[in-house]
PDB file of C-alpha atoms in Angstrom:
ATOM      1  CA  GLY P   1      25.415   9.350 -12.026  1.00  0.00           C
ATOM      2  CA  VAL P   2      21.440   9.611 -11.457  1.00  0.00           C
ATOM      3  CA  LEU P   3      21.478   9.028  -7.975  1.00  0.00           C
ATOM      4  CA  SER P   4      24.544  11.331  -7.423  1.00  0.00           C
ATOM      5  CA  ASN P   5      22.220  14.568  -7.514  1.00  0.00           C
ATOM      6  CA  LYS P   6      19.968  15.018  -5.254  1.00  0.00           C
ATOM      7  CA  GLN P   7      17.403  16.932  -7.716  1.00  0.00           C
ATOM      8  CA  THR P   8      17.700  13.809 -10.509  1.00  0.00           C
ATOM      9  CA  ARG P   9      17.482  11.595  -8.140  1.00  0.00           C
ATOM     10  CA  GLY P  10      14.415  12.579  -6.878  1.00  0.00           C
ATOM     11  CA  ALA P  11      12.620  12.455 -10.400  1.00  0.00           C
ATOM     12  CA  PHE P  12      14.459   8.935 -10.858  1.00  0.00           C
ATOM     13  CA  GLY P  13      12.802   7.721  -8.000  1.00  0.00           C
ATOM     14  CA  GLN P  14       9.594   9.159  -8.214  1.00  0.00           C
ATOM     15  CA  ALA P  15       9.246   7.739 -11.934  1.00  0.00           C
ATOM     16  CA  GLN P  16      10.593   4.500 -10.854  1.00  0.00           C
ATOM     17  CA  LEU P  17       7.745   4.327  -8.606  1.00  0.00           C
ATOM     18  CA  GLU P  18       5.127   5.073 -10.682  1.00  0.00           C
ATOM     19  CA  ALA P  19       6.466   2.748 -13.314  1.00  0.00           C
ATOM     20  CA  ILE P  20       6.341  -0.030 -10.733  1.00  0.00           C
ATOM     21  CA  ILE P  21       2.925   1.130  -9.194  1.00  0.00           C
ATOM     22  CA  ALA P  22       1.310   1.814 -12.720  1.00  0.00           C
ATOM     23  CA  ASP P  23       2.431  -1.789 -14.192  1.00  0.00           C
ATOM     24  CA  VAL P  24       0.558  -3.644 -11.486  1.00  0.00           C
ATOM     25  CA  LEU P  25      -2.224  -1.653  -9.516  1.00  0.00           C
ATOM     26  CA  PRO P  26      -5.118  -0.612 -11.821  1.00  0.00           C
ATOM     27  CA  LYS P  27      -6.404   3.103 -12.050  1.00  0.00           C
ATOM     28  CA  GLY P  28      -8.292   4.270  -8.922  1.00  0.00           C
ATOM     29  CA  ALA P  29      -6.261   1.818  -6.841  1.00  0.00           C
ATOM     30  CA  TYR P  30      -3.430   4.617  -6.102  1.00  0.00           C
ATOM     31  CA  ALA P  31      -2.204   8.278  -6.624  1.00  0.00           C
ATOM     32  CA  PHE P  32       0.431  10.025  -6.699  1.00  0.00           C
ATOM     33  CA  GLN P  33       0.658  13.302  -4.301  1.00  0.00           C
ATOM     34  CA  HIS P  34      -2.431  12.584  -2.775  1.00  0.00           C
ATOM     35  CA  THR P  35      -2.975  15.060  -0.020  1.00  0.00           C
ATOM     36  CA  LEU P  36      -3.898  14.013   3.506  1.00  0.00           C
ATOM     37  CA  SER P  37      -5.885  15.335   6.083  1.00  0.00           C
ATOM     38  CA  ASN P  38      -2.690  17.271   7.337  1.00  0.00           C
ATOM     39  CA  ASN P  39      -2.210  18.663   3.941  1.00  0.00           C
ATOM     40  CA  THR P  40       0.725  16.719   3.280  1.00  0.00           C
ATOM     41  CA  ARG P  41       1.461  15.167  -0.319  1.00  0.00           C
ATOM     42  CA  PRO P  42       3.254  11.697  -0.450  1.00  0.00           C
ATOM     43  CA  ASP P  43       4.651  10.489  -3.207  1.00  0.00           C
ATOM     44  CA  CYS P  44       2.021   7.846  -3.525  1.00  0.00           C
ATOM     45  CA  ALA P  45      -1.248   6.428  -1.823  1.00  0.00           C
ATOM     46  CA  VAL P  46      -1.985   2.865  -2.603  1.00  0.00           C
ATOM     47  CA  PHE P  47      -5.512   2.265  -1.641  1.00  0.00           C
ATOM     48  CA  LEU P  48      -6.825  -0.965   0.085  1.00  0.00           C
ATOM     49  CA  PRO P  49     -10.149  -2.002   0.542  1.00  0.00           C
ATOM     50  CA  ASP P  50     -11.836  -1.148   3.916  1.00  0.00           C
ATOM     51  CA  ALA P  51      -8.923   0.373   5.012  1.00  0.00           C
ATOM     52  CA  GLY P  52      -6.790   3.667   4.930  1.00  0.00           C
ATOM     53  CA  PRO P  53      -4.292   3.959   2.160  1.00  0.00           C
ATOM     54  CA  LEU P  54      -0.521   2.819   2.191  1.00  0.00           C
ATOM     55  CA  ILE P  55       1.661   5.533   1.663  1.00  0.00           C
ATOM     56  CA  ILE P  56       5.031   5.197   0.217  1.00  0.00           C
ATOM     57  CA  ASP P  57       8.205   7.932   0.086  1.00  0.00           C
ATOM     58  CA  ALA P  58      10.221   8.199  -2.728  1.00  0.00           C
ATOM     59  CA  LYS P  59      12.436  10.759  -1.299  1.00  0.00           C
ATOM     60  CA  PHE P  60      15.644   9.267   0.031  1.00  0.00           C
ATOM     61  CA  PRO P  61      18.861  11.032   1.606  1.00  0.00           C
ATOM     62  CA  LEU P  62      21.870   9.710  -0.452  1.00  0.00           C
ATOM     63  CA  GLU P  63      24.308  12.031  -0.196  1.00  0.00           C
ATOM     64  CA  ALA P  64      26.225  10.773   3.057  1.00  0.00           C
ATOM     65  CA  VAL P  65      25.816   7.384   0.892  1.00  0.00           C
ATOM     66  CA  ASN P  66      27.860   9.146  -1.696  1.00  0.00           C
ATOM     67  CA  ASP P  67      30.562  10.589   0.443  1.00  0.00           C
ATOM     68  CA  LEU P  68      30.991   7.480   2.783  1.00  0.00           C
ATOM     69  CA  ARG P  69      31.824   5.507  -0.681  1.00  0.00           C
ATOM     70  CA  GLY P  70      34.160   8.422  -1.735  1.00  0.00           C
ATOM     71  CA  ALA P  71      35.781   8.446   1.736  1.00  0.00           C
ATOM     72  CA  ALA P  72      39.584   8.444   1.708  1.00  0.00           C
ATOM     73  CA  THR P  73      40.238   8.296   5.296  1.00  0.00           C
ATOM     74  CA  GLU P  74      39.429   6.658   7.755  1.00  0.00           C
ATOM     75  CA  ASP P  75      37.948   9.746   9.595  1.00  0.00           C
ATOM     76  CA  GLU P  76      35.994  10.572   6.728  1.00  0.00           C
ATOM     77  CA  ARG P  77      34.492   7.156   6.656  1.00  0.00           C
ATOM     78  CA  LYS P  78      33.744   7.805  10.267  1.00  0.00           C
ATOM     79  CA  GLN P  79      31.712  11.033   9.571  1.00  0.00           C
ATOM     80  CA  ALA P  80      29.856   9.643   6.137  1.00  0.00           C
ATOM     81  CA  MET P  81      28.500   6.745   8.623  1.00  0.00           C
ATOM     82  CA  GLN P  82      27.419   9.073  11.043  1.00  0.00           C
ATOM     83  CA  ARG P  83      25.925  11.191   8.452  1.00  0.00           C
ATOM     84  CA  VAL P  84      24.091   8.499   6.818  1.00  0.00           C
ATOM     85  CA  ARG P  85      22.562   7.677  10.485  1.00  0.00           C
ATOM     86  CA  GLN P  86      21.232  11.055  11.312  1.00  0.00           C
ATOM     87  CA  ASP P  87      20.004  11.814   7.552  1.00  0.00           C
ATOM     88  CA  ILE P  88      18.027   8.453   7.557  1.00  0.00           C
ATOM     89  CA  ASN P  89      16.865   8.514  11.092  1.00  0.00           C
ATOM     90  CA  LYS P  90      15.403  12.031  10.392  1.00  0.00           C
ATOM     91  CA  HIS P  91      14.098  10.626   7.125  1.00  0.00           C
ATOM     92  CA  VAL P  92      12.114   8.176   9.057  1.00  0.00           C
ATOM     93  CA  GLY P  93      10.991  10.318  11.629  1.00  0.00           C
ATOM     94  CA  ASP P  94       9.481  13.060   8.956  1.00  0.00           C
ATOM     95  CA  ILE P  95       7.409  10.108   7.257  1.00  0.00           C
ATOM     96  CA  ALA P  96       6.318   8.496  10.649  1.00  0.00           C
ATOM     97  CA  GLY P  97       5.554  12.264  11.716  1.00  0.00           C
ATOM     98  CA  LYS P  98       4.050  13.240   8.338  1.00  0.00           C
ATOM     99  CA  TYR P  99       2.507   9.940   6.733  1.00  0.00           C
ATOM    100  CA  LEU P 100       1.358   8.033   9.814  1.00  0.00           C
ATOM    101  CA  LEU P 101      -1.913   9.033  10.655  1.00  0.00           C
ATOM    102  CA  PRO P 102      -4.420   6.991  13.022  1.00  0.00           C
ATOM    103  CA  GLY P 103      -7.919   6.236  11.342  1.00  0.00           C
ATOM    104  CA  GLU P 104      -6.762   7.704   8.386  1.00  0.00           C
ATOM    105  CA  THR P 105      -3.493   5.674   6.830  1.00  0.00           C
ATOM    106  CA  GLN P 106      -1.921   2.275   7.429  1.00  0.00           C
ATOM    107  CA  ASP P 107       0.010   1.831  10.498  1.00  0.00           C
ATOM    108  CA  ILE P 108       3.086   1.567   8.115  1.00  0.00           C
ATOM    109  CA  ALA P 109       4.654   3.420   5.930  1.00  0.00           C
ATOM    110  CA  LEU P 110       7.121   2.219   2.564  1.00  0.00           C
ATOM    111  CA  MET P 111      10.520   4.293   2.056  1.00  0.00           C
ATOM    112  CA  PHE P 112      11.596   3.363  -1.241  1.00  0.00           C
ATOM    113  CA  ILE P 113      14.757   3.373  -2.603  1.00  0.00           C
ATOM    114  CA  PRO P 114      15.749   2.676  -6.095  1.00  0.00           C
ATOM    115  CA  SER P 115      18.651   1.194  -6.224  1.00  0.00           C
ATOM    116  CA  GLU P 116      19.486  -2.193  -4.885  1.00  0.00           C
ATOM    117  CA  SER P 117      22.788  -1.725  -4.036  1.00  0.00           C
ATOM    118  CA  VAL P 118      22.198   1.150  -1.912  1.00  0.00           C
ATOM    119  CA  TYR P 119      19.541  -0.803  -0.192  1.00  0.00           C
ATOM    120  CA  ALA P 120      22.220  -3.792   0.297  1.00  0.00           C
ATOM    121  CA  GLU P 121      24.745  -1.375   1.450  1.00  0.00           C
ATOM    122  CA  LEU P 122      22.168  -0.281   4.262  1.00  0.00           C
ATOM    123  CA  HIS P 123      21.289  -3.710   5.064  1.00  0.00           C
ATOM    124  CA  GLU P 124      24.888  -4.809   5.356  1.00  0.00           C
ATOM    125  CA  ARG P 125      26.616  -1.575   7.194  1.00  0.00           C
ATOM    126  CA  PHE P 126      23.689   0.213   8.997  1.00  0.00           C
ATOM    127  CA  GLU P 127      21.214  -2.618  10.310  1.00  0.00           C
ATOM    128  CA  ASP P 128      20.503  -0.465  13.388  1.00  0.00           C
ATOM    129  CA  VAL P 129      19.277   2.401  11.073  1.00  0.00           C
ATOM    130  CA  VAL P 130      16.869  -0.340   9.459  1.00  0.00           C
ATOM    131  CA  GLN P 131      15.934  -1.543  12.814  1.00  0.00           C
ATOM    132  CA  ARG P 132      15.007   1.911  13.908  1.00  0.00           C
ATOM    133  CA  ALA P 133      13.138   2.425  11.049  1.00  0.00           C
ATOM    134  CA  GLN P 134      11.054  -0.563  11.775  1.00  0.00           C
ATOM    135  CA  ARG P 135      10.458   0.403  14.942  1.00  0.00           C
ATOM    136  CA  ALA P 136       9.415   3.411  13.505  1.00  0.00           C
ATOM    137  CA  ARG P 137       6.887   1.481  11.311  1.00  0.00           C
ATOM    138  CA  VAL P 138       8.734   2.558   8.300  1.00  0.00           C
ATOM    139  CA  MET P 139       9.662   0.038   5.999  1.00  0.00           C
ATOM    140  CA  ILE P 140      12.766   0.459   3.732  1.00  0.00           C
ATOM    141  CA  VAL P 141      12.238  -1.246   0.435  1.00  0.00           C
ATOM    142  CA  SER P 142      14.244  -1.917  -2.516  1.00  0.00           C
ATOM    143  CA  PRO P 143      12.739  -1.772  -6.349  1.00  0.00           C
ATOM    144  CA  THR P 144      12.280  -5.663  -5.720  1.00  0.00           C
ATOM    145  CA  LEU P 145      10.595  -5.807  -2.288  1.00  0.00           C
ATOM    146  CA  MET P 146       8.813  -2.749  -3.803  1.00  0.00           C
ATOM    147  CA  VAL P 147       7.391  -5.028  -6.711  1.00  0.00           C
ATOM    148  CA  LEU P 148       6.530  -8.247  -4.509  1.00  0.00           C
ATOM    149  CA  ALA P 149       4.545  -5.311  -2.119  1.00  0.00           C
ATOM    150  CA  ILE P 150       2.564  -3.937  -4.637  1.00  0.00           C
ATOM    151  CA  GLN P 151       1.911  -7.917  -6.073  1.00  0.00           C
ATOM    152  CA  VAL P 152       0.458  -8.798  -2.350  1.00  0.00           C
ATOM    153  CA  ILE P 153      -1.426  -5.580  -2.514  1.00  0.00           C
ATOM    154  CA  LYS P 154      -3.028  -6.638  -6.176  1.00  0.00           C
ATOM    155  CA  GLN P 155      -3.943 -10.121  -4.518  1.00  0.00           C
ATOM    156  CA  ILE P 156      -5.631  -8.475  -1.395  1.00  0.00           C
ATOM    157  CA  ARG P 157      -7.382  -5.931  -3.729  1.00  0.00           C
ATOM    158  CA  LYS P 158      -8.325  -8.884  -6.143  1.00  0.00           C
ATOM    159  CA  ASP P 159      -9.725 -11.177  -3.285  1.00  0.00           C
ATOM    160  CA  ALA P 160     -11.928  -8.433  -1.855  1.00  0.00           C
ATOM    161  CA  GLN P 161     -13.807  -7.481  -5.148  1.00  0.00           C
ATOM    162  CA  MET P 162     -13.991 -11.969  -5.406  1.00  0.00           C
ATOM    163  CA  ARG P 163     -15.844 -11.447  -2.323  1.00  0.00           C
ATOM    164  CA  GLU P 164     -17.786  -8.716  -2.960  1.00  0.00           C
ATOM    165  CA  ALA P 165     -18.890 -10.102  -6.253  1.00  0.00           C
ATOM    166  CA  ALA P 166     -19.673 -13.246  -4.219  1.00  0.00           C
ATOM    167  CA  ASP P 167     -22.227 -11.129  -1.960  1.00  0.00           C
ATOM    168  CA  GLN P 168     -23.917  -9.776  -4.590  1.00  0.00           C
ATOM    169  CA  ILE P 169     -24.390 -12.913  -6.381  1.00  0.00           C
ATOM    170  CA  ARG P 170     -25.712 -14.647  -3.566  1.00  0.00           C
ATOM    171  CA  ALA P 171     -28.057 -11.572  -3.053  1.00  0.00           C
ATOM    172  CA  GLU P 172     -29.043 -11.457  -6.623  1.00  0.00           C
ATOM    173  CA  VAL P 173     -30.126 -15.210  -6.549  1.00  0.00           C
ATOM    174  CA  GLY P 174     -31.978 -14.729  -3.376  1.00  0.00           C
ATOM    175  CA  HIS P 175     -34.032 -12.031  -5.051  1.00  0.00           C
ATOM    176  CA  MET P 176     -34.543 -14.636  -7.879  1.00  0.00           C
ATOM    177  CA  MET P 177     -35.455 -17.233  -5.796  1.00  0.00           C
ATOM    178  CA  LYS P 178     -37.824 -15.513  -4.164  1.00  0.00           C
ATOM    179  CA  ASP P 179     -39.456 -14.035  -7.381  1.00  0.00           C
ATOM    180  CA  VAL P 180     -39.108 -17.633  -8.521  1.00  0.00           C
ATOM    181  CA  ARG P 181     -41.062 -18.997  -5.254  1.00  0.00           C
ATOM    182  CA  LEU P 182     -43.898 -16.116  -5.300  1.00  0.00           C
ATOM    183  CA  PRO P 183     -46.000 -17.206  -7.466  1.00  0.00           C
ATOM    184  CA  HIS P 184     -45.845 -20.973  -6.429  1.00  0.00           C
ATOM    185  CA  LEU P 185     -46.662 -19.378  -2.966  1.00  0.00           C
ATOM    186  CA  ARG P 186     -49.590 -17.517  -4.409  1.00  0.00           C
ATOM    187  CA  ARG P 187     -50.888 -20.463  -6.333  1.00  0.00           C
ATOM    188  CA  ALA P 188     -50.669 -22.609  -3.044  1.00  0.00           C
ATOM    189  CA  ASP P 189     -52.362 -20.224  -1.090  1.00  0.00           C
ATOM    190  CA  ARG P 190     -55.532 -20.073  -3.821  1.00  0.00           C
ATOM    191  CA  GLU P 191     -55.495 -23.881  -4.200  1.00  0.00           C
ATOM    192  CA  ALA P 192     -55.581 -23.856  -0.136  1.00  0.00           C
ATOM    193  CA  ARG P 193     -58.434 -21.318   0.416  1.00  0.00           C
ATOM    194  CA  ASP P 194     -60.351 -23.091  -2.263  1.00  0.00           C
ATOM    195  CA  ALA P 195     -60.089 -25.997  -0.240  1.00  0.00           C
ATOM    196  CA  ASP P 196     -61.419 -24.515   2.653  1.00  0.00           C
ATOM    197  CA  ARG P 197     -64.263 -22.846   0.589  1.00  0.00           C
ATOM    198  CA  GLY P 198     -64.807 -26.516  -0.507  1.00  0.00           C
ATOM    199  CA  ALA P 199     -64.881 -28.029   2.669  1.00  0.00           C
ATOM    200  CA  GLY P 200     -67.133 -25.116   3.890  1.00  0.00           C
ATOM    201  CA  VAL P 201     -69.885 -26.156   1.330  1.00  0.00           C
ATOM    202  CA  ARG P 202     -69.832 -29.873   1.999  1.00  0.00           C
TER     203      ARG P 202
END
């Protein structure tokens, strides 16, 4: 029932996406309605270390899918299938055109579908649409795949933080070693000078 109404579906998809993101990533690792340089505001931007954000869209065109499920005749089914292809292909094009910004964002974007059954139906009956989206660098993901993707991103961020921490530790240890060596070097230098003076006297 939630997915049958466009307005409630949009709110439901956004809410589910926000719950998945906020449950896995720390604050500051993502932003909802983040404004890009072209003044577009994707549903979510996930920030990656030393790279542009990964953009996620949570608005999916489901009207044609509902029409297909409710088709009573073969003609209605064919018309609904054609509309599914048209609607999703257009949405994929919109995502690619608005959110794949060279030098600013990642070179792929995610289209989130908050329904495992709709995702399965797309892969079962519209493999050509899915492949076309992949060629456009828009990955269609279900809730399960979204959780997996965010877990991977979390690990990437953790690894980057560990590398940064390791670099900081090495730098601090280097400073400490320098501070420790410096008095010894100064003392050795003084001893050498005293020895030279002593040798000169003799």
